[in-house]
């Protein structure tokens, strides 16, 4: 256990559905991240929140919408996704931007 | 040029041998360097961090950093089948704030 919990672990959704991924960290960290991992590609940073303020948005399509209500919780709201969005979505947290600690990931399949 | 480069492998070593994994990075101002291990179907797990030139040892793992040559390596001594995984190199690019840039990873196979 890394202290970062993600739910759900697996999600299958149609292109017209709306769903959300949830992440919670119990480490007292002050930054939280969403990464996307696709086969044969490096981890792609999507969003960074530092002290609950979004400080990074790596040109992610608007069909992905992050939310960080407090320093321990992070959401990724999903709507009208495409099949190419199928991937492993990883949440991570850090203290002062040093080591990242990852959750177990949410495996998303878009039909 | 990719910011963080790794040979994708697979790198095959016999059990008990030393596995050597290498990573190069493009930004000379990078300050923080990390090695993560990722088993198939699992999330990355931090195994080493290194911030200054030289070697850092932790059990069977040794991280080596050479900022002048812009490379960081990971040595695994007495390799075990349980070390078989993909090893990801991550670098905190200068001016990158709180974000890490990852390489594509090197797949290591330790054979009996």
XYZ file of C-alpha atoms in Angstrom:
223
model
C 0.000 0.000 0.000
C 1.411 3.356 -1.038
C -1.133 5.501 0.772
C -2.773 6.514 -2.504
C -6.110 4.854 -3.225
C -7.864 4.912 -6.576
C -11.397 3.836 -7.440
C -12.705 2.186 -9.462
C -9.870 -0.144 -10.429
C -11.598 -1.090 -13.676
C -14.135 0.867 -15.700
C -15.871 0.114 -18.975
C -17.890 2.899 -20.520
C -19.570 3.799 -23.739
C -18.680 6.882 -25.688
C -21.761 8.745 -24.466
C -21.406 7.911 -20.790
C -20.274 10.186 -17.977
C -18.143 8.662 -15.235
C -15.595 9.798 -12.677
C -12.338 8.429 -11.332
C -11.525 9.081 -7.701
C -8.202 9.337 -5.902
C -7.474 9.790 -2.212
C -4.081 10.164 -0.546
C -3.335 9.574 3.140
C 0.274 10.781 3.104
C -0.131 14.444 3.977
C 1.205 15.443 0.559
C 0.531 18.830 -1.004
C 0.483 17.971 -4.703
C -1.608 15.511 -6.686
C -1.338 14.349 -10.270
C -3.162 12.500 -13.017
C -1.051 10.490 -15.460
C -2.148 8.443 -18.464
C -0.309 5.267 -19.395
C -0.864 3.713 -22.809
C 0.911 0.706 -24.265
C 4.405 1.404 -25.624
C 4.280 5.047 -24.546
C 5.876 6.850 -21.608
C 3.701 8.037 -18.790
C 1.901 11.165 -19.920
C 1.272 13.884 -17.372
C -2.276 15.200 -17.628
C -2.879 17.475 -14.668
C -1.059 18.706 -11.576
C -2.662 20.268 -8.531
C -0.487 21.974 -5.953
C -2.179 23.124 -2.773
C -5.529 22.519 -4.496
C -4.696 24.882 -7.355
C -4.280 23.489 -10.854
C -0.761 24.332 -11.948
C -0.451 22.146 -15.017
C -2.745 21.146 -17.836
C -0.838 19.382 -20.578
C -3.155 20.190 -23.472
C -5.598 17.570 -22.355
C -8.914 17.435 -24.285
C -11.849 19.006 -22.502
C -13.617 15.643 -22.292
C -11.314 15.105 -19.290
C -12.154 17.420 -16.405
C -10.180 17.337 -13.148
C -11.399 18.419 -9.745
C -9.437 18.835 -6.529
C -11.771 19.758 -3.649
C -9.018 19.488 -1.015
C -5.411 18.375 -0.700
C -6.361 14.740 -0.097
C -8.853 14.143 -2.900
C -8.626 14.308 -6.670
C -11.212 13.422 -9.292
C -11.107 12.969 -13.035
C -14.502 13.461 -14.650
C -14.941 11.716 -17.967
C -17.533 12.424 -20.660
C -17.960 11.579 -24.333
C -14.666 9.727 -24.443
C -13.176 8.080 -27.509
C -11.874 4.515 -27.844
C -8.303 5.872 -28.009
C -8.773 7.155 -24.455
C -8.669 3.571 -23.228
C -5.630 3.373 -20.959
C -4.432 3.043 -17.392
C -5.054 6.265 -15.481
C -2.703 6.766 -12.582
C -3.089 9.143 -9.688
C -0.014 10.184 -7.739
C 0.895 12.503 -4.906
C 4.073 14.179 -3.705
C 5.382 16.507 -1.048
C 7.128 19.524 -2.458
C 7.376 18.016 -5.927
C 9.864 15.312 -5.008
C 9.151 11.575 -5.138
C 5.830 10.585 -6.622
C 3.772 7.891 -4.976
C 1.281 6.244 -7.284
C -2.070 4.649 -6.681
C -2.891 1.260 -8.192
C -4.474 2.865 -11.231
C -7.855 2.788 -12.919
C -7.991 0.665 -16.070
C -10.404 2.390 -18.452
C -11.930 0.783 -21.523
C -14.024 2.921 -23.852
C -16.270 0.954 -26.186
C 15.144 14.604 -29.035
C 13.295 12.794 -26.282
C 13.704 14.368 -22.864
C 14.325 11.066 -21.091
C 15.574 8.065 -23.053
C 15.795 4.426 -22.127
C 16.428 1.284 -24.134
C 13.113 -0.567 -24.192
C 14.764 -3.991 -24.001
C 14.023 -6.647 -23.097
C 17.236 -6.964 -21.140
C 17.793 -10.585 -20.182
C 20.173 -11.561 -17.396
C 20.702 -14.881 -15.615
C 19.700 -15.249 -12.007
C 22.440 -14.011 -9.691
C 23.997 -11.684 -12.262
C 24.188 -7.888 -12.183
C 21.542 -6.085 -14.233
C 22.537 -2.656 -15.534
C 19.825 -0.256 -16.650
C 20.647 3.065 -18.253
C 18.874 6.346 -18.799
C 19.929 9.570 -20.494
C 18.251 12.938 -20.234
C 18.420 16.075 -22.315
C 18.094 18.935 -19.856
C 21.372 19.867 -18.141
C 19.587 21.715 -15.366
C 17.747 18.641 -14.092
C 18.140 18.155 -10.381
C 16.176 15.100 -9.263
C 16.279 11.572 -10.636
C 14.175 8.559 -9.806
C 13.884 4.895 -10.663
C 10.517 3.181 -10.556
C 9.722 -0.495 -10.957
C 6.481 -1.528 -12.638
C 5.234 -5.069 -12.702
C 2.863 -6.034 -15.482
C -0.639 -4.791 -14.723
C 0.517 -2.837 -11.689
C 1.371 0.789 -10.979
C 4.919 2.181 -10.756
C 6.679 1.744 -7.424
C 9.527 4.041 -6.341
C 12.730 2.127 -5.662
C 15.471 4.771 -5.742
C 15.968 8.516 -5.829
C 19.248 10.323 -6.405
C 20.041 14.016 -6.365
C 23.849 14.390 -6.497
C 26.646 12.960 -8.606
C 28.008 9.595 -7.626
C 26.565 6.361 -6.338
C 23.736 5.696 -3.939
C 23.232 2.194 -2.604
C 20.139 0.651 -1.088
C 20.308 -3.093 -0.547
C 20.828 -4.816 -3.892
C 20.161 -1.578 -5.787
C 22.716 1.091 -6.697
C 21.811 4.276 -8.529
C 24.584 6.134 -10.338
C 24.339 9.726 -11.494
C 26.679 11.596 -13.817
C 25.336 15.066 -14.509
C 28.211 16.026 -16.798
C 27.361 13.138 -19.117
C 23.629 13.448 -18.437
C 23.001 9.865 -17.550
C 21.649 7.958 -14.612
C 21.863 4.222 -14.195
C 20.489 1.528 -11.934
C 22.447 -1.580 -11.003
C 20.703 -4.590 -9.526
C 23.059 -7.064 -7.882
C 22.249 -10.744 -7.410
C 19.279 -10.447 -9.769
C 16.259 -12.546 -8.865
C 13.316 -13.687 -11.015
C 11.164 -11.378 -8.875
C 13.147 -8.439 -10.285
C 11.619 -9.120 -13.700
C 9.647 -5.967 -14.428
C 9.788 -2.719 -16.392
C 12.053 -0.093 -14.882
C 11.111 3.529 -15.451
C 13.545 6.406 -15.231
C 12.049 9.752 -14.201
C 13.640 13.175 -14.151
C 12.519 16.446 -12.670
C 13.315 18.707 -15.607
C 14.719 22.102 -14.627
C 11.915 24.602 -14.388
C 9.420 21.769 -14.425
C 8.042 22.621 -11.046
C 6.277 19.694 -9.476
C 6.279 17.406 -12.495
C 8.425 14.426 -13.466
C 9.188 13.384 -17.022
C 9.343 9.628 -17.560
C 11.190 7.463 -20.039
C 9.425 4.630 -21.822
C 11.001 2.067 -19.494
C 13.330 -0.896 -19.863
C 11.904 -4.384 -19.555
C 14.134 -6.632 -17.458
C 13.887 -10.413 -17.552
C 15.799 -12.437 -15.006
C 16.103 -16.022 -16.181
C 16.532 -19.119 -14.047
